[in-house]
mmCIF file of C-alpha atoms and ligand atoms in Angstrom:
data_model
loop_
_atom_site.group_PDB
_atom_site.id
_atom_site.type_symbol
_atom_site.label_atom_id
_atom_site.label_comp_id
_atom_site.label_asym_id
_atom_site.label_seq_id
_atom_site.Cartn_x
_atom_site.Cartn_y
_atom_site.Cartn_z
ATOM 1 C CA MET A 1 15.776 -8.076 -3.243
ATOM 2 C CA ALA A 2 14.687 -4.940 -5.085
ATOM 3 C CA ASP A 3 12.880 -5.528 -8.347
ATOM 4 C CA HIS A 4 12.183 -1.937 -9.192
ATOM 5 C CA THR A 5 9.855 -2.856 -12.004
ATOM 6 C CA ARG A 6 7.352 -4.484 -9.662
ATOM 7 C CA GLY A 7 8.280 -3.386 -6.175
ATOM 8 C CA GLU A 8 10.560 -4.627 -3.423
ATOM 9 C CA LEU A 9 10.359 -8.317 -2.569
ATOM 10 C CA VAL A 10 10.972 -9.405 1.020
ATOM 11 C CA VAL A 11 10.912 -13.147 1.709
ATOM 12 C CA VAL A 12 10.564 -14.466 5.256
ATOM 13 C CA ALA A 13 10.468 -18.074 6.409
ATOM 14 C CA THR A 14 7.028 -18.605 7.903
ATOM 15 C CA PRO A 15 3.583 -16.991 8.209
ATOM 16 C CA ALA A 16 4.479 -16.025 11.778
ATOM 17 C CA ASP A 17 7.635 -14.302 10.537
ATOM 18 C CA LEU A 18 5.507 -12.535 7.919
ATOM 19 C CA ALA A 19 3.129 -11.214 10.569
ATOM 20 C CA ASP A 20 6.078 -10.127 12.732
ATOM 21 C CA ALA A 21 7.749 -8.282 9.858
ATOM 22 C CA ALA A 22 4.490 -6.679 8.729
ATOM 23 C CA ALA A 23 3.714 -5.485 12.244
ATOM 24 C CA ARG A 24 7.174 -3.935 12.642
ATOM 25 C CA TYR A 25 6.744 -2.262 9.238
ATOM 26 C CA VAL A 26 3.371 -0.765 10.232
ATOM 27 C CA VAL A 27 4.850 0.557 13.489
ATOM 28 C CA GLU A 28 7.779 2.096 11.583
ATOM 29 C CA LEU A 29 5.508 3.799 9.021
ATOM 30 C CA ALA A 30 3.061 4.984 11.674
ATOM 31 C CA ARG A 31 5.747 6.599 13.808
ATOM 32 C CA ALA A 32 7.299 8.358 10.796
ATOM 33 C CA ALA A 33 3.938 9.588 9.474
ATOM 34 C CA ILE A 34 2.807 10.872 12.863
ATOM 35 C CA GLU A 35 6.153 12.589 13.425
ATOM 36 C CA GLN A 36 6.105 14.234 9.982
ATOM 37 C CA ARG A 37 2.385 14.921 9.441
ATOM 38 C CA GLY A 38 0.620 14.353 12.755
ATOM 39 C CA SER A 39 -1.426 11.358 11.639
ATOM 40 C CA PHE A 40 -1.202 7.922 9.986
ATOM 41 C CA SER A 41 -3.857 6.728 7.571
ATOM 42 C CA ILE A 42 -4.044 2.980 6.936
ATOM 43 C CA ALA A 43 -6.354 0.841 4.835
ATOM 44 C CA LEU A 44 -6.675 -2.687 6.178
ATOM 45 C CA SER A 45 -7.145 -5.730 3.993
ATOM 46 C CA GLY A 46 -9.611 -8.550 4.380
ATOM 47 C CA GLY A 47 -9.047 -12.269 4.137
ATOM 48 C CA SER A 48 -7.213 -14.456 6.640
ATOM 49 C CA THR A 49 -3.593 -13.293 6.334
ATOM 50 C CA PRO A 50 -4.038 -9.954 8.141
ATOM 51 C CA ARG A 51 -5.394 -11.649 11.295
ATOM 52 C CA ALA A 52 -1.930 -12.381 12.718
ATOM 53 C CA LEU A 53 -0.731 -8.878 11.801
ATOM 54 C CA HIS A 54 -3.649 -7.314 13.683
ATOM 55 C CA GLN A 55 -3.046 -9.542 16.725
ATOM 56 C CA ARG A 56 0.597 -8.466 16.962
ATOM 57 C CA LEU A 57 -0.296 -4.776 16.696
ATOM 58 C CA ALA A 58 -3.002 -5.190 19.347
ATOM 59 C CA ARG A 59 -0.719 -6.448 22.116
ATOM 60 C CA PRO A 60 2.582 -5.441 23.765
ATOM 61 C CA PRO A 61 5.265 -4.662 22.868
ATOM 62 C CA LEU A 62 4.054 -3.210 19.555
ATOM 63 C CA SER A 63 0.759 -1.859 20.854
ATOM 64 C CA ALA A 64 2.725 0.510 23.071
ATOM 65 C CA GLN A 65 4.711 1.835 20.110
ATOM 66 C CA ILE A 66 1.847 3.376 18.153
ATOM 67 C CA ASP A 67 0.092 6.643 19.016
ATOM 68 C CA TRP A 68 -3.309 5.100 18.329
ATOM 69 C CA PRO A 69 -5.455 8.274 18.550
ATOM 70 C CA LYS A 70 -3.468 9.622 15.588
ATOM 71 C CA LEU A 71 -4.568 6.779 13.294
ATOM 72 C CA LEU A 72 -7.254 6.961 10.602
ATOM 73 C CA VAL A 73 -8.461 3.472 9.659
ATOM 74 C CA PHE A 74 -10.100 2.485 6.379
ATOM 75 C CA TRP A 75 -10.592 -0.765 4.442
ATOM 76 C CA SER A 76 -9.149 -1.500 0.995
ATOM 77 C CA ASP A 77 -12.151 -3.669 0.331
ATOM 78 C CA GLU A 78 -15.240 -4.939 2.111
ATOM 79 C CA ARG A 79 -17.815 -7.587 1.583
ATOM 80 C CA TRP A 80 -21.416 -6.413 1.110
ATOM 81 C CA LEU A 81 -22.469 -7.827 4.484
ATOM 82 C CA PRO A 82 -23.595 -6.388 7.826
ATOM 83 C CA PRO A 83 -20.612 -5.265 9.937
ATOM 84 C CA ASP A 84 -21.305 -7.993 12.500
ATOM 85 C CA ASP A 85 -21.337 -10.765 9.887
ATOM 86 C CA HIS A 86 -18.629 -13.349 10.530
ATOM 87 C CA GLU A 87 -17.345 -12.775 6.971
ATOM 88 C CA SER A 88 -17.126 -8.980 7.330
ATOM 89 C CA ASN A 89 -13.633 -7.491 6.979
ATOM 90 C CA PHE A 90 -14.685 -4.824 9.480
ATOM 91 C CA ARG A 91 -15.621 -7.501 12.015
ATOM 92 C CA LEU A 92 -12.259 -9.227 11.483
ATOM 93 C CA ALA A 93 -10.423 -5.972 12.226
ATOM 94 C CA ARG A 94 -12.681 -5.077 15.143
ATOM 95 C CA GLU A 95 -12.210 -8.433 16.869
ATOM 96 C CA THR A 96 -8.469 -8.766 16.243
ATOM 97 C CA LEU A 97 -7.348 -5.136 16.575
ATOM 98 C CA LEU A 98 -9.793 -2.273 16.972
ATOM 99 C CA ASP A 99 -11.431 -3.538 20.158
ATOM 100 C CA HIS A 100 -7.996 -3.740 21.805
ATOM 101 C CA VAL A 101 -6.425 -0.346 21.029
ATOM 102 C CA PRO A 102 -7.545 3.238 21.783
ATOM 103 C CA ILE A 103 -8.469 4.488 18.339
ATOM 104 C CA PRO A 104 -11.351 6.994 18.603
ATOM 105 C CA ALA A 105 -14.513 5.669 16.942
ATOM 106 C CA ALA A 106 -14.545 8.849 14.853
ATOM 107 C CA ASN A 107 -11.246 7.726 13.270
ATOM 108 C CA ILE A 108 -12.560 4.353 12.153
ATOM 109 C CA PHE A 109 -14.183 4.553 8.730
ATOM 110 C CA ALA A 110 -16.052 1.366 7.952
ATOM 111 C CA VAL A 111 -17.537 0.901 4.516
ATOM 112 C CA PRO A 112 -21.301 1.636 4.854
ATOM 113 C CA THR A 113 -22.678 -1.829 4.088
ATOM 114 C CA VAL A 114 -26.082 -1.459 5.754
ATOM 115 C CA GLY A 115 -28.982 -0.186 3.688
ATOM 116 C CA GLY A 116 -28.695 1.453 0.289
ATOM 117 C CA THR A 117 -26.827 -0.208 -2.568
ATOM 118 C CA PRO A 118 -23.197 -1.182 -3.190
ATOM 119 C CA GLN A 119 -23.000 1.546 -5.821
ATOM 120 C CA ALA A 120 -24.204 4.223 -3.376
ATOM 121 C CA ALA A 121 -21.871 2.874 -0.683
ATOM 122 C CA ALA A 122 -18.895 3.107 -3.050
ATOM 123 C CA ALA A 123 -19.694 6.744 -3.814
ATOM 124 C CA THR A 124 -20.187 7.546 -0.128
ATOM 125 C CA TYR A 125 -16.913 5.848 0.831
ATOM 126 C CA ALA A 126 -15.028 7.728 -1.891
ATOM 127 C CA ALA A 127 -16.382 10.992 -0.476
ATOM 128 C CA THR A 128 -15.355 9.930 3.030
ATOM 129 C CA LEU A 129 -11.805 9.239 1.862
ATOM 130 C CA ALA A 130 -11.628 12.530 -0.036
ATOM 131 C CA SER A 131 -12.825 14.500 2.979
ATOM 132 C CA HIS A 132 -10.343 12.978 5.430
ATOM 133 C CA LEU A 133 -7.191 12.554 3.335
ATOM 134 C CA PRO A 134 -4.933 15.027 1.586
ATOM 135 C CA ASP A 135 -4.553 15.456 -2.157
ATOM 136 C CA GLN A 136 -6.639 14.332 -5.099
ATOM 137 C CA PRO A 137 -6.743 11.381 -5.512
ATOM 138 C CA PRO A 138 -6.693 10.945 -1.716
ATOM 139 C CA GLN A 139 -3.319 9.710 -0.493
ATOM 140 C CA LEU A 140 -3.230 7.043 2.192
ATOM 141 C CA ASP A 141 -0.034 6.529 4.123
ATOM 142 C CA LEU A 142 -0.364 2.753 3.869
ATOM 143 C CA ILE A 143 -2.635 0.349 2.028
ATOM 144 C CA VAL A 144 -2.380 -3.294 3.092
ATOM 145 C CA LEU A 145 -3.361 -5.802 0.412
ATOM 146 C CA GLY A 146 -3.562 -9.536 0.045
ATOM 147 C CA MET A 147 -3.469 -11.619 -3.100
ATOM 148 C CA GLY A 148 -5.653 -14.568 -3.966
ATOM 149 C CA PRO A 149 -4.469 -17.716 -5.786
ATOM 150 C CA ASP A 150 -6.177 -16.293 -8.893
ATOM 151 C CA GLY A 151 -4.138 -13.083 -8.728
ATOM 152 C CA HIS A 152 -6.920 -10.887 -7.386
ATOM 153 C CA THR A 153 -6.223 -8.184 -4.859
ATOM 154 C CA ALA A 154 -8.661 -6.158 -2.769
ATOM 155 C CA SER A 155 -11.846 -7.025 -4.646
ATOM 156 C CA LEU A 156 -10.299 -6.581 -8.080
ATOM 157 C CA PHE A 157 -10.853 -9.941 -9.746
ATOM 158 C CA PRO A 158 -9.706 -11.451 -13.051
ATOM 159 C CA GLY A 159 -11.983 -10.793 -15.986
ATOM 160 C CA GLN A 160 -13.850 -7.960 -14.301
ATOM 161 C CA ALA A 161 -14.283 -4.378 -15.439
ATOM 162 C CA GLU A 162 -11.747 -2.473 -13.314
ATOM 163 C CA PRO A 163 -8.748 -4.703 -14.091
ATOM 164 C CA ALA A 164 -9.693 -4.685 -17.768
ATOM 165 C CA ALA A 165 -10.174 -0.933 -18.014
ATOM 166 C CA PRO A 166 -9.342 1.016 -14.846
ATOM 167 C CA GLY A 167 -11.688 3.935 -14.301
ATOM 168 C CA THR A 168 -11.434 7.266 -12.512
ATOM 169 C CA ALA A 169 -13.586 6.278 -9.540
ATOM 170 C CA LEU A 170 -11.786 5.977 -6.209
ATOM 171 C CA VAL A 171 -14.024 3.213 -4.885
ATOM 172 C CA ILE A 172 -16.066 0.741 -6.906
ATOM 173 C CA ALA A 173 -18.936 -1.675 -6.379
ATOM 174 C CA VAL A 174 -18.088 -5.231 -7.422
ATOM 175 C CA ALA A 175 -20.714 -7.821 -8.380
ATOM 176 C CA ASN A 176 -20.321 -11.530 -9.149
ATOM 177 C CA ALA A 177 -17.004 -11.800 -7.337
ATOM 178 C CA PRO A 178 -15.696 -15.387 -7.693
ATOM 179 C CA LYS A 179 -14.591 -15.317 -4.045
ATOM 180 C CA PRO A 180 -17.777 -15.201 -1.952
ATOM 181 C CA PRO A 181 -19.622 -13.139 -1.129
ATOM 182 C CA PRO A 182 -20.339 -11.971 -4.657
ATOM 183 C CA ASP A 183 -21.112 -8.334 -3.823
ATOM 184 C CA ARG A 184 -18.218 -6.205 -2.580
ATOM 185 C CA ILE A 185 -16.827 -2.696 -2.353
ATOM 186 C CA SER A 186 -13.222 -2.135 -3.412
ATOM 187 C CA PHE A 187 -10.568 0.514 -3.736
ATOM 188 C CA SER A 188 -9.820 1.164 -7.392
ATOM 189 C CA TYR A 189 -6.368 1.184 -8.939
ATOM 190 C CA ARG A 190 -6.497 4.978 -9.026
ATOM 191 C CA LEU A 191 -6.861 5.123 -5.251
ATOM 192 C CA ILE A 192 -4.455 2.279 -4.500
ATOM 193 C CA ASN A 193 -1.736 3.698 -6.722
ATOM 194 C CA ALA A 194 -1.999 7.117 -5.070
ATOM 195 C CA ALA A 195 -0.782 5.695 -1.748
ATOM 196 C CA ARG A 196 2.541 6.569 -0.133
ATOM 197 C CA ASN A 197 3.086 2.909 0.673
ATOM 198 C CA VAL A 198 1.441 -0.332 -0.449
ATOM 199 C CA LEU A 199 2.210 -3.557 1.388
ATOM 200 C CA PHE A 200 1.225 -6.931 -0.067
ATOM 201 C CA LEU A 201 1.052 -9.804 2.420
ATOM 202 C CA VAL A 202 1.201 -13.182 0.653
ATOM 203 C CA ALA A 203 1.586 -16.538 2.391
ATOM 204 C CA GLY A 204 1.133 -20.158 1.388
ATOM 205 C CA ALA A 205 2.234 -22.568 -1.314
ATOM 206 C CA ASP A 206 -1.135 -22.273 -3.050
ATOM 207 C CA LYS A 207 -0.086 -18.800 -4.192
ATOM 208 C CA ALA A 208 3.427 -19.676 -5.397
ATOM 209 C CA ALA A 209 2.647 -20.119 -9.089
ATOM 210 C CA THR A 210 0.513 -16.999 -9.202
ATOM 211 C CA LEU A 211 3.096 -14.937 -7.334
ATOM 212 C CA HIS A 212 5.687 -16.017 -9.892
ATOM 213 C CA ALA A 213 3.345 -15.037 -12.731
ATOM 214 C CA VAL A 214 2.568 -11.685 -11.123
ATOM 215 C CA LEU A 215 6.177 -10.749 -10.327
ATOM 216 C CA ARG A 216 8.120 -12.493 -13.085
ATOM 217 C CA GLY A 217 5.663 -13.121 -15.912
ATOM 218 C CA PRO A 218 4.366 -10.871 -18.669
ATOM 219 C CA LEU A 219 2.078 -8.051 -17.648
ATOM 220 C CA ASP A 220 -1.536 -9.122 -18.011
ATOM 221 C CA GLN A 221 -3.536 -7.026 -15.559
ATOM 222 C CA PRO A 222 -6.987 -8.223 -16.672
ATOM 223 C CA ARG A 223 -5.930 -11.810 -15.876
ATOM 224 C CA LEU A 224 -3.666 -10.955 -12.908
ATOM 225 C CA PRO A 225 -5.181 -7.878 -11.232
ATOM 226 C CA ALA A 226 -2.428 -7.665 -8.600
ATOM 227 C CA GLN A 227 -0.091 -6.578 -11.406
ATOM 228 C CA GLY A 228 -2.043 -3.328 -11.674
ATOM 229 C CA VAL A 229 -0.818 -2.213 -8.256
ATOM 230 C CA PHE A 230 2.141 0.093 -8.768
ATOM 231 C CA PRO A 231 2.071 3.298 -6.712
ATOM 232 C CA THR A 232 2.648 6.376 -8.888
ATOM 233 C CA HIS A 233 4.966 8.026 -6.366
ATOM 234 C CA GLY A 234 4.812 5.565 -3.504
ATOM 235 C CA ARG A 235 6.668 2.505 -2.297
ATOM 236 C CA LEU A 236 5.489 -1.026 -3.124
ATOM 237 C CA THR A 237 6.589 -3.897 -0.906
ATOM 238 C CA TRP A 238 5.781 -7.578 -1.369
ATOM 239 C CA LEU A 239 6.184 -9.333 1.974
ATOM 240 C CA VAL A 240 5.865 -13.060 1.331
ATOM 241 C CA ASP A 241 6.664 -16.296 3.134
ATOM 242 C CA ALA A 242 8.990 -18.978 1.746
ATOM 243 C CA ALA A 243 6.088 -21.178 0.650
ATOM 244 C CA ALA A 244 4.551 -18.422 -1.462
ATOM 245 C CA ALA A 245 8.005 -17.509 -2.831
ATOM 246 C CA SER A 246 8.963 -21.105 -3.677
ATOM 247 C CA ALA A 247 8.462 -20.643 -7.425
ATOM 248 C CA LEU A 248 10.492 -17.436 -7.438
ATOM 249 C CA GLN A 249 13.667 -19.001 -6.192
ATOM 250 C CA ARG A 250 13.945 -21.885 -8.672
HETATM 251 C C1 LIG B 301 -11.136 -10.145 0.797
HETATM 252 C C2 LIG B 301 -9.707 -9.712 0.687
HETATM 253 C C3 LIG B 301 -8.998 -10.412 -0.432
HETATM 254 C C4 LIG B 301 -7.840 -11.113 0.230
HETATM 255 C C5 LIG B 301 -7.231 -12.151 -0.663
HETATM 256 C C6 LIG B 301 -6.210 -12.988 0.128
HETATM 257 O O1 LIG B 301 -11.983 -9.364 1.216
HETATM 258 O O2 LIG B 301 -11.366 -11.330 0.532
HETATM 259 O O3 LIG B 301 -9.489 -8.411 0.715
HETATM 260 O O4 LIG B 301 -8.516 -9.596 -1.453
HETATM 261 O O5 LIG B 301 -6.852 -10.150 0.603
HETATM 262 O O6 LIG B 301 -8.249 -12.983 -1.142
HETATM 263 O O7 LIG B 301 -6.915 -13.616 1.163
HETATM 264 P P1 LIG B 301 -6.129 -14.514 2.259
HETATM 265 O O8 LIG B 301 -5.338 -13.545 3.063
HETATM 266 O O9 LIG B 301 -7.221 -15.157 3.051
HETATM 267 O O10 LIG B 301 -5.291 -15.475 1.481
#
């Protein structure tokens, strides 16, 4: 189903089917990017949904289909926690994917969450992205995003500054996030919307009403930050399970 106003919607039956489809999509994009440009840059999402995606990429048959040393790995958001904290998005990716595939450590760009301040880390991470990716704003081949039941994505939350008035920064520090922990680092809309491809992964009935509001309701980005994701020249895909899509099909 192609809703060109808000991206392409792909509905699959179960969370397992969603992880399968997402993993195949990542493999497809990676192979095309590496063939055309010699590398594949991906920003991973946090939360729980990406876990099954990572696990599928980390094991045969799919793990044999990606030229791992050609990947550049970033995070679309990160909690302001040490990288070994059990709530760290980096730790989630390390345990479920990065420890199992041969990506050079030099190609893994964790958000610097140790020492300094979230504001300084955001500026440093923006410089890291700019120095390793083409174009201005830096263009990632793929940004993976989730969506919360409140319509947040990455660490762009309802009622906060970036959704209300998007700035020119590539990466922002977020305080008082309603989803703990309160301090986070997040890609901005400017960076997200510069991507070649953005893939939303949304599963679960608890997101059905919000997904309907985001995809079918009036635009209200400050209240539904996920609505602000619309790549300027890239491709937007919403990959959702039947439970999350249940309000769309009434
Ligand atoms: C984070 C995530 C966040 C997440 C959504 C969906 O750091 O918390 O990046 O934006 O993607 O909250 O989370 P689930 O996948 O757990 O539903």
